[in-house]
Every structure is written in C-alpha cells, then in structure tokens.
PDB file of C-alpha atoms in Angstrom:
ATOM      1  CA  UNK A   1      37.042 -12.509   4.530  1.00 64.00           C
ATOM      2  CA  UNK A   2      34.330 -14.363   6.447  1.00 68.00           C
ATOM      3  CA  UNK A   3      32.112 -14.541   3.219  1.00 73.00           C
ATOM      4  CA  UNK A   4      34.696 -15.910   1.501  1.00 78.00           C
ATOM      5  CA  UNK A   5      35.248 -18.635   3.828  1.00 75.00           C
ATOM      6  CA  UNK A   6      31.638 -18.896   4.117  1.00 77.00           C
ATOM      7  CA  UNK A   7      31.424 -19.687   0.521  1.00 83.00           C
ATOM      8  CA  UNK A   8      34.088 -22.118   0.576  1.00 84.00           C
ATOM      9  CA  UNK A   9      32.184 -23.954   3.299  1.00 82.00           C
ATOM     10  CA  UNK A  10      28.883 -24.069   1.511  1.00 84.00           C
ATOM     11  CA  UNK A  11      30.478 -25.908  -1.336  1.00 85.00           C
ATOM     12  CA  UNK A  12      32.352 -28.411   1.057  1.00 83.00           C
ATOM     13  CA  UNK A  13      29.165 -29.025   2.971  1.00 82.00           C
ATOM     14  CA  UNK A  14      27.611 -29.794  -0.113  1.00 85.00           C
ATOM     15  CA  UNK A  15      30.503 -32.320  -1.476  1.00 83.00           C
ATOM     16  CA  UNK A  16      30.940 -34.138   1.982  1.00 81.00           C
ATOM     17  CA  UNK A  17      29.398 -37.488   2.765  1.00 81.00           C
ATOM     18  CA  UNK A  18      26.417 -37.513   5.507  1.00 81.00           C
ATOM     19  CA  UNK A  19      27.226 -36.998   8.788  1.00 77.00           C
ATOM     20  CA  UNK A  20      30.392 -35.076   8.218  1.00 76.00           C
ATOM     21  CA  UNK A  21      28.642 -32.421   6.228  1.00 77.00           C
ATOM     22  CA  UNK A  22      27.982 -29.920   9.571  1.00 79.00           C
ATOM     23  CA  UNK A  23      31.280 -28.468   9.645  1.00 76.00           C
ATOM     24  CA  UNK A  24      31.782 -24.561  10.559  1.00 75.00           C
ATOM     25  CA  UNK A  25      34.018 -22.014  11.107  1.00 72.00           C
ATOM     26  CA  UNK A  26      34.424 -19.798  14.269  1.00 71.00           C
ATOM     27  CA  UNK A  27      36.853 -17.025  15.065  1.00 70.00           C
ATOM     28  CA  UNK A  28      37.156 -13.781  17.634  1.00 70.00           C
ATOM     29  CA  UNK A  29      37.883 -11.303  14.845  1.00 69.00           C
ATOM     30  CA  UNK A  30      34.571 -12.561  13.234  1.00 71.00           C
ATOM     31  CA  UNK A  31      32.769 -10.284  16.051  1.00 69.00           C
ATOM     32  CA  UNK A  32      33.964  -7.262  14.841  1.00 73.00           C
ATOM     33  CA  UNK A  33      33.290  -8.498  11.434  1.00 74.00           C
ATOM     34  CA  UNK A  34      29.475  -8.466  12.513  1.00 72.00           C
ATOM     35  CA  UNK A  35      29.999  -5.517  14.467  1.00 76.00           C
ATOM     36  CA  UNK A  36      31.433  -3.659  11.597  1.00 74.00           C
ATOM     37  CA  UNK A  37      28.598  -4.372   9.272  1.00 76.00           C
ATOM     38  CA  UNK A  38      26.118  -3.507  11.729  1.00 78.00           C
ATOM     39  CA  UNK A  39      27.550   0.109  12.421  1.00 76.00           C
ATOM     40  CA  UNK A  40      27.724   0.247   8.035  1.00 77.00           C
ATOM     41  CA  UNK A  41      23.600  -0.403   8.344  1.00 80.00           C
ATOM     42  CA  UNK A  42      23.395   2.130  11.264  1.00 77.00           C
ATOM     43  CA  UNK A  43      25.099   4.746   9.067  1.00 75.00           C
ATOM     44  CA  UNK A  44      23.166   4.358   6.323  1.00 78.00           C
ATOM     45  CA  UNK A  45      19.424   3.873   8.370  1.00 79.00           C
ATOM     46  CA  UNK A  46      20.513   6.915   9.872  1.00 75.00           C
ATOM     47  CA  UNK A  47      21.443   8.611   6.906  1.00 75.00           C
ATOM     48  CA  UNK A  48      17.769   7.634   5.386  1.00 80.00           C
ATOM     49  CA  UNK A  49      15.939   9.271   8.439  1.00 79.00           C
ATOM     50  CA  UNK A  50      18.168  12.344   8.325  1.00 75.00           C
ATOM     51  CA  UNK A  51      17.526  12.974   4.656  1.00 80.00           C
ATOM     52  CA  UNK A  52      13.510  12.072   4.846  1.00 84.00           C
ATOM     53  CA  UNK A  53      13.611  14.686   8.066  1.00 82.00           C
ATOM     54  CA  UNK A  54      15.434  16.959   5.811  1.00 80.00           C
ATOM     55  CA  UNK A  55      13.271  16.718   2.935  1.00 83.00           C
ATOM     56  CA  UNK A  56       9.924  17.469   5.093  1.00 87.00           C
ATOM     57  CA  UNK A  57      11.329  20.491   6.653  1.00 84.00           C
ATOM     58  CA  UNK A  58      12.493  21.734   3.518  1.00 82.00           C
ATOM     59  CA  UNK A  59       9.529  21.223   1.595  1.00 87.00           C
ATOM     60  CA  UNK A  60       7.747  23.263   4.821  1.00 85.00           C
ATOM     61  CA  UNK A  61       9.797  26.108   4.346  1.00 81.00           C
ATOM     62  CA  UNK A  62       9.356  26.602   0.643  1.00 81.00           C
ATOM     63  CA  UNK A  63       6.323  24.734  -0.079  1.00 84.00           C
ATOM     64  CA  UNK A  64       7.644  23.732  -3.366  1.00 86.00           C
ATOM     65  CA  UNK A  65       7.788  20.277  -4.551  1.00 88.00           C
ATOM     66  CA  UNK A  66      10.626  20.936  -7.248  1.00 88.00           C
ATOM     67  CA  UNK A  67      12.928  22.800  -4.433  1.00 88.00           C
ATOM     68  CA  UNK A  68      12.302  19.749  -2.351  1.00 89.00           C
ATOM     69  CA  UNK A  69      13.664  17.594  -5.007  1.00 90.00           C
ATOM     70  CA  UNK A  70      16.463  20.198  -5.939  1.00 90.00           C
ATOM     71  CA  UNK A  71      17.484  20.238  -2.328  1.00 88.00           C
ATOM     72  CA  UNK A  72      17.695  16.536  -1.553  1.00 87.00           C
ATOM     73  CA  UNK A  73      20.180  16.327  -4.210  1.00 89.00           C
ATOM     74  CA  UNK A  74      21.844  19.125  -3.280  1.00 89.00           C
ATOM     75  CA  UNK A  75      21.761  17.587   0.558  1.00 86.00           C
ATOM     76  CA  UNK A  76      22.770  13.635  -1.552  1.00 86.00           C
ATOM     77  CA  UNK A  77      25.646  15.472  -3.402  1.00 89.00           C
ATOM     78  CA  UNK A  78      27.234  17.006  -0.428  1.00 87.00           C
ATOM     79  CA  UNK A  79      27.027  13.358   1.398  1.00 83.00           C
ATOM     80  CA  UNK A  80      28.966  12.024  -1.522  1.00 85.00           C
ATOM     81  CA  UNK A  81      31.677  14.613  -1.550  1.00 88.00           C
ATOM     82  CA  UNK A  82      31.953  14.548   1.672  1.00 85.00           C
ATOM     83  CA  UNK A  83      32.345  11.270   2.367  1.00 83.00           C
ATOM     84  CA  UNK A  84      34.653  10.570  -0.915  1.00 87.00           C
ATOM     85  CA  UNK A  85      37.042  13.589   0.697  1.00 87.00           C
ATOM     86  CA  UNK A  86      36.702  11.257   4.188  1.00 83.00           C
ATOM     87  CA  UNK A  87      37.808   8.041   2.305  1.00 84.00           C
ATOM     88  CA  UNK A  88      40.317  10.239   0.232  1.00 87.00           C
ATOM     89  CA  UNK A  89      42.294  10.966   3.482  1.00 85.00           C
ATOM     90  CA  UNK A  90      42.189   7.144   4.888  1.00 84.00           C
ATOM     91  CA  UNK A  91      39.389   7.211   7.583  1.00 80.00           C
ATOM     92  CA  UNK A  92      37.821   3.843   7.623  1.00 76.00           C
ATOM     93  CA  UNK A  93      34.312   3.366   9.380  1.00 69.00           C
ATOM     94  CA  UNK A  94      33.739   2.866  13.194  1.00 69.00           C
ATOM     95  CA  UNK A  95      32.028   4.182  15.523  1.00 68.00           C
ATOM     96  CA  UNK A  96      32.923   7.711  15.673  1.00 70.00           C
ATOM     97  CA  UNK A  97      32.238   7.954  11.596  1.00 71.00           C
ATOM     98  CA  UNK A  98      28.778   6.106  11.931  1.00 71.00           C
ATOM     99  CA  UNK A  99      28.018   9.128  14.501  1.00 71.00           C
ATOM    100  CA  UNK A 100      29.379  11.639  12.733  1.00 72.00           C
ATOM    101  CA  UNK A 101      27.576  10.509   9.016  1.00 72.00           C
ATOM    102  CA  UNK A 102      24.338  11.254  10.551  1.00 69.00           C
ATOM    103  CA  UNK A 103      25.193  14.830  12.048  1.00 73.00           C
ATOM    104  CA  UNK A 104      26.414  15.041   8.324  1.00 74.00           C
ATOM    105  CA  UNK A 105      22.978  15.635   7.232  1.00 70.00           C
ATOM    106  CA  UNK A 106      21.742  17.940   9.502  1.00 72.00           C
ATOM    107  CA  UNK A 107      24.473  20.185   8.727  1.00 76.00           C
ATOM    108  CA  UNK A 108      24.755  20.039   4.726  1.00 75.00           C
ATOM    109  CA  UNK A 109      20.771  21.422   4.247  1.00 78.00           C
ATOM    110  CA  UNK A 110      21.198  24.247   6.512  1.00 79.00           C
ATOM    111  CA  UNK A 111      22.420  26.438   3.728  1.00 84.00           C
ATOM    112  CA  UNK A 112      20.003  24.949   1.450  1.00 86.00           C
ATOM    113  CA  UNK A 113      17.265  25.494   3.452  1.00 84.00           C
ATOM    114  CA  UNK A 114      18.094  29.614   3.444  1.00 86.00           C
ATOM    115  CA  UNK A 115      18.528  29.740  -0.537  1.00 87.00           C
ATOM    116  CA  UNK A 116      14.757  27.787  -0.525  1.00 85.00           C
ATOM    117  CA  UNK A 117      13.044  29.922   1.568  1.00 83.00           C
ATOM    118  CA  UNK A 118      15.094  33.382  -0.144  1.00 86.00           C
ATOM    119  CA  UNK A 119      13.740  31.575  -3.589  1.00 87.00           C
ATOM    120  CA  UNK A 120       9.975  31.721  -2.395  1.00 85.00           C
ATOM    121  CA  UNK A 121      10.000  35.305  -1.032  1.00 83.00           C
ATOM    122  CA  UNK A 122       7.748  36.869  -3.739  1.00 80.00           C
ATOM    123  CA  UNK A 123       4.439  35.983  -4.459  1.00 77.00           C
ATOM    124  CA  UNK A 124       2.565  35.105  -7.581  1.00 78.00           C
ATOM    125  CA  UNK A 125       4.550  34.687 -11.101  1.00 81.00           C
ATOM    126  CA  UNK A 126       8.051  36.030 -11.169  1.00 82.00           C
ATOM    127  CA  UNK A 127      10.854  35.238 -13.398  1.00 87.00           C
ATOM    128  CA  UNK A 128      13.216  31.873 -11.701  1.00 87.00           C
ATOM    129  CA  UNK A 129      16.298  34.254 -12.960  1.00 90.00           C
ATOM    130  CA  UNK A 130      15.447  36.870 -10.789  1.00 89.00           C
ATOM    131  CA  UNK A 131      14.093  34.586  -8.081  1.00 88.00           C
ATOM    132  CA  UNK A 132      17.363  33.078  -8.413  1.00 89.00           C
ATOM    133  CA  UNK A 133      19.142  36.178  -8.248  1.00 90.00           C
ATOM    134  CA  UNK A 134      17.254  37.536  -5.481  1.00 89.00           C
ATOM    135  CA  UNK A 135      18.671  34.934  -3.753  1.00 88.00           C
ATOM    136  CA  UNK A 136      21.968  34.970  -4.006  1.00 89.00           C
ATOM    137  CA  UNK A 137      22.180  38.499  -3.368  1.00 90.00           C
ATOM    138  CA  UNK A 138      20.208  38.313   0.022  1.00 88.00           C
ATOM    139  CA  UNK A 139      21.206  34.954   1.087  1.00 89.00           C
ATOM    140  CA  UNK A 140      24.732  34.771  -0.425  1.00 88.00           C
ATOM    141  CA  UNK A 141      26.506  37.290   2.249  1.00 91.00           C
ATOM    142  CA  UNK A 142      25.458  35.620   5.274  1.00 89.00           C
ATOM    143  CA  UNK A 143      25.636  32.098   4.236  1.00 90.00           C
ATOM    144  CA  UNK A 144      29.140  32.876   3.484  1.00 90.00           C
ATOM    145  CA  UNK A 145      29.637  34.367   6.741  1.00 91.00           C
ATOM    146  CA  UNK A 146      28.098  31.325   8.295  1.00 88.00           C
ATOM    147  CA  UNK A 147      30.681  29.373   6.672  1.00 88.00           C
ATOM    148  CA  UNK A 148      33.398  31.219   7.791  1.00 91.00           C
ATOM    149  CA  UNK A 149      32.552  30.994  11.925  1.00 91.00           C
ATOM    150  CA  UNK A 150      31.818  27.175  11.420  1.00 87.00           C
ATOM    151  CA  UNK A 151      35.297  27.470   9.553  1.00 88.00           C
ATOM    152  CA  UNK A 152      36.594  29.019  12.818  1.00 90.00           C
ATOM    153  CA  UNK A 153      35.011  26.599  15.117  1.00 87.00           C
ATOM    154  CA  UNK A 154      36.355  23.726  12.998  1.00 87.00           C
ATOM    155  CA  UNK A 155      39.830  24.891  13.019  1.00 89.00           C
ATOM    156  CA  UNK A 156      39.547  25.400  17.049  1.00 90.00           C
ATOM    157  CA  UNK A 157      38.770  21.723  17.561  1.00 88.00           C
ATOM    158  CA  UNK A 158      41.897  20.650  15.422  1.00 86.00           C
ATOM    159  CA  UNK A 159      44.042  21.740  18.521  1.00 88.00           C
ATOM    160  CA  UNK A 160      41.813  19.428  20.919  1.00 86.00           C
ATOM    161  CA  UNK A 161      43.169  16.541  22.558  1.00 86.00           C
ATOM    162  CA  UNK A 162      40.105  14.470  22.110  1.00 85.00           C
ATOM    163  CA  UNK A 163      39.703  12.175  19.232  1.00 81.00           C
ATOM    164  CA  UNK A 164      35.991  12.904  18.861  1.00 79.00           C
ATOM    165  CA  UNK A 165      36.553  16.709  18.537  1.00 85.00           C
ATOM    166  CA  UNK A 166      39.287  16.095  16.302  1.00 87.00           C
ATOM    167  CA  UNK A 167      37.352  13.868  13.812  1.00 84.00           C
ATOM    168  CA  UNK A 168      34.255  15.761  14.066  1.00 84.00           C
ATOM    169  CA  UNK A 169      36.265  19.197  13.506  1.00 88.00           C
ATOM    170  CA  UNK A 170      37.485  17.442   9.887  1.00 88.00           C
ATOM    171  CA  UNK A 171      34.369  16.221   9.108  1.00 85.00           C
ATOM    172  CA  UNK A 172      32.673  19.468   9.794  1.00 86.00           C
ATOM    173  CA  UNK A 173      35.675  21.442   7.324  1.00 88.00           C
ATOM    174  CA  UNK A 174      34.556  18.970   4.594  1.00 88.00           C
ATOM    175  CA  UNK A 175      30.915  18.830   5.265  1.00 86.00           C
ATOM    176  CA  UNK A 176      31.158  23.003   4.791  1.00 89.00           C
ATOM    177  CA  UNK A 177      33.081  23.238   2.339  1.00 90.00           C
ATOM    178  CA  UNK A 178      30.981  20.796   0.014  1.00 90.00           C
ATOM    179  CA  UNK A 179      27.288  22.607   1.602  1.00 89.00           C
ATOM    180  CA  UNK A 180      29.001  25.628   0.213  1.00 90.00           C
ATOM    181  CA  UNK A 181      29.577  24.294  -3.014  1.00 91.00           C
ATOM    182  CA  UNK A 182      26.498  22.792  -3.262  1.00 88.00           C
ATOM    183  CA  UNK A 183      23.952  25.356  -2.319  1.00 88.00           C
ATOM    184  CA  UNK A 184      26.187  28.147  -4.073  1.00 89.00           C
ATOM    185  CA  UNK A 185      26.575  25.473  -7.424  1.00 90.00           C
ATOM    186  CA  UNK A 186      24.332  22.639  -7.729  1.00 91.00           C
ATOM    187  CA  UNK A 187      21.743  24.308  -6.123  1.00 90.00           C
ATOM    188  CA  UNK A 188      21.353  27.749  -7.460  1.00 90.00           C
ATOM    189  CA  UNK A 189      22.258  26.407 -10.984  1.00 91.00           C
ATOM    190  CA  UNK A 190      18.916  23.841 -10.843  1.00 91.00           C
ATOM    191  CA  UNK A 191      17.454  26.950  -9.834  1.00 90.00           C
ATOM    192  CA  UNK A 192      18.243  29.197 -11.830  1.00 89.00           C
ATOM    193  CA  UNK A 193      18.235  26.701 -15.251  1.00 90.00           C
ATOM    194  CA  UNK A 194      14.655  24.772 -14.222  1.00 89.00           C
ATOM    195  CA  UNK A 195      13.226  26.390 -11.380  1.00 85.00           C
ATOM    196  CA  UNK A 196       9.716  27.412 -11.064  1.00 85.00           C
ATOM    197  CA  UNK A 197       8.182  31.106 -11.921  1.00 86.00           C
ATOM    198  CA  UNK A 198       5.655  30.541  -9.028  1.00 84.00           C
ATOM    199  CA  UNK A 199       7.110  27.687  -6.522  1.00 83.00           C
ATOM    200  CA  UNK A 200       4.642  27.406  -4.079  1.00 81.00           C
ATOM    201  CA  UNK A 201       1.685  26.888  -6.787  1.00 82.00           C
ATOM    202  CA  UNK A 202       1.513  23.222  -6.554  1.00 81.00           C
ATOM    203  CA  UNK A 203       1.357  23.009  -2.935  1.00 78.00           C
ATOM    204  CA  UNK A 204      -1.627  26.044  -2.908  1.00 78.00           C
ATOM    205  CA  UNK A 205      -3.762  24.572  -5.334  1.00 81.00           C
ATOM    206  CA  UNK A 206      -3.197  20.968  -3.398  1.00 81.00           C
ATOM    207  CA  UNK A 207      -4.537  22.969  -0.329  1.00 78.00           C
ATOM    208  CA  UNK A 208      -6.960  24.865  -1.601  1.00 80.00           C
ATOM    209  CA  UNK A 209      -8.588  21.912  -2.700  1.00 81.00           C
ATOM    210  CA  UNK A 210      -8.254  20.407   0.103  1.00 80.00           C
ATOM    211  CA  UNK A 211      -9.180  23.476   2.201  1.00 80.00           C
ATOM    212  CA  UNK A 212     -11.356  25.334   0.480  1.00 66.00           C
ATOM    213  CA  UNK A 213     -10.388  28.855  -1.026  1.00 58.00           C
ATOM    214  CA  UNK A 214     -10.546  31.572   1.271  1.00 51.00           C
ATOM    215  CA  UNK A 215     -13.116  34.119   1.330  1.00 46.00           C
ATOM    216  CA  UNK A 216     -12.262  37.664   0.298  1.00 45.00           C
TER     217      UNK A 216
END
C-alpha cells in the first residue's frame, strides 16, 4: 500500500510546477509497514546464517562435499514445506514467526546430520546402495523415535496458555514432520540414486595435499 502511493507520488512530483513539487505522504500505520519489512529481512538474514552454520557442520561430520550439497537441500526443502504448511493454515509474519523461522533451521538438519554421518561409516570404496542402506537400517529406528518424543513435546505445548509455546509447538509438528520426510525421502533417495562409493575422498585428497600423507 505505501509503494503504491509512493509511486503515485513520484509521478505527481514529476508533473507539478516548481515549488509545489515537494509534496509527501505520512501516516502511523506506515511504521509498522517499515517494521514489517524489517522483521521479513531479519527472517530471511537469519535464515542465511542458519543454513551456512548448517552446511559447515554438516560437511564436518561427513566430510563429503556432495552430502553437504544433498543436505542443504534437504535442510532448503524442509524450510519450504514448512513454511508453505505455516501460510496454508493463515499465520502471517511478526515477530514470533521471524523467531521461530530461524530455530526452523536448527531443527530440520538434525536428522540429516545422523543419515550423513551413518552414510560415511565405512571406509574406502563401498557400494552408495549399501551405504545407503546401511543407513537407514541403523539410523532409521532412532530417528523415528526422535520424532516421536519431539511429537510428544509438541503436542504438550498445544495445551499451554502462552502464545509463544503455542506457535512454537505448531511450528515444531510441521518442522518434524517435513525433517522426517526429507531425510527419510529427499535425502536418502539423492543418496541412494547419486551418492558417492567413497564420500570422504574429496575432502582426504584436499588434505593430504595440503597436509602431507601420513607416514606408515
């Protein structure tokens, strides 16, 4: 709305005679307006840092450049799910939501993170099917039973008074639902369809480069 009468302005600035050609527009709600975008960049800044955080710990864990990048858009499709399912059931932003988005993040790669490291547990060339596998059948149990106590908890803050707990407890349901999804779905599937035999060769021959090869 105030772009729009920002616009309108422009052109009547630039149509009126000198000296009458200073004209502006002022209003109260035109805070918030400012406020409101400001809170939209906070979201998405902190959203950036999150994910870049995420990323670095990720590629730590697993060493592997291609589980990195199979990870952050595992980590990018559960924001986008989740936040479509948060728009889907009328939340608008404010400040509770710009909070919340970047607690999003932290929580959608924890179940990534798991599957990663699972993916890198044997050394030298092995198969990305049974890396894959290996995976799911090791990891698979307990991230599931993660999801169910953060379920649990989620459902526990429904019943809270406090508009905070309430919003974070929904947010939470749909951030683990669509981690589950994605870790269990987009990310085993990129796994298991392009994944490396040997993950962590990239990063070793980077180091040993850089390092020097150790002495037997």
């Amino acid at each position: 709305e105030w772009i729009s009468y920002e616009t309108w302005l422009d052109i009547e600035r630039n149509a009126a005679p000198s000296g009458v050609n200073q004209m502006f527009h002022s209003d109260v709600s035109f805070w918030w307006y400012d406020t409101n975008v400001q809170m939209l960049k906070t979201a998405y800044g902190a959203a950036g840092i999150a994910l870049a955080c995420a990323a670095v710990i990720i590629f730590i864990s697993s060493r592997s450049f291609v589980l990195t990048i199979f990870a952050a858009i595992s980590i990018m499709y559960v924001l986008i799910a989740a936040t479509a399912s948060l728009v889907g059931l009328g939340w608008e932003l404010g400040f509770l939501e710009s909070v919340l988005f970047a607690i999003l993040i932290g929580i959608s790669c924890d179940f990534v993170i798991h599957f990663g490291h699972a993916y890198t547990m044997y050394t030298g060339s092995v198969s990305r099917h049974h890396r894959s596998h290996f995976s799911l059948t090791h990891m698979g149990p307990s991230i599931l039973a993660g999801a169910f106590t953060t379920f649990a908890a989620a459902a526990v803050m429904l019943l809270t008074e406090i508009t905070f707990f309430r919003k974070f407890a929904v947010m939470l349901f749909m951030t683990i639902v669509h981690s589950t999804i994605g870790c269990l779905v987009v990310y085993l599937v990129l796994c298991d369809c392009f994944g490396p035999a040997e993950p962590t060769k990239g990063y070793d021959t980077i180091r040993a480069k850089l390092c020097g090869k150790k002495k037997d």
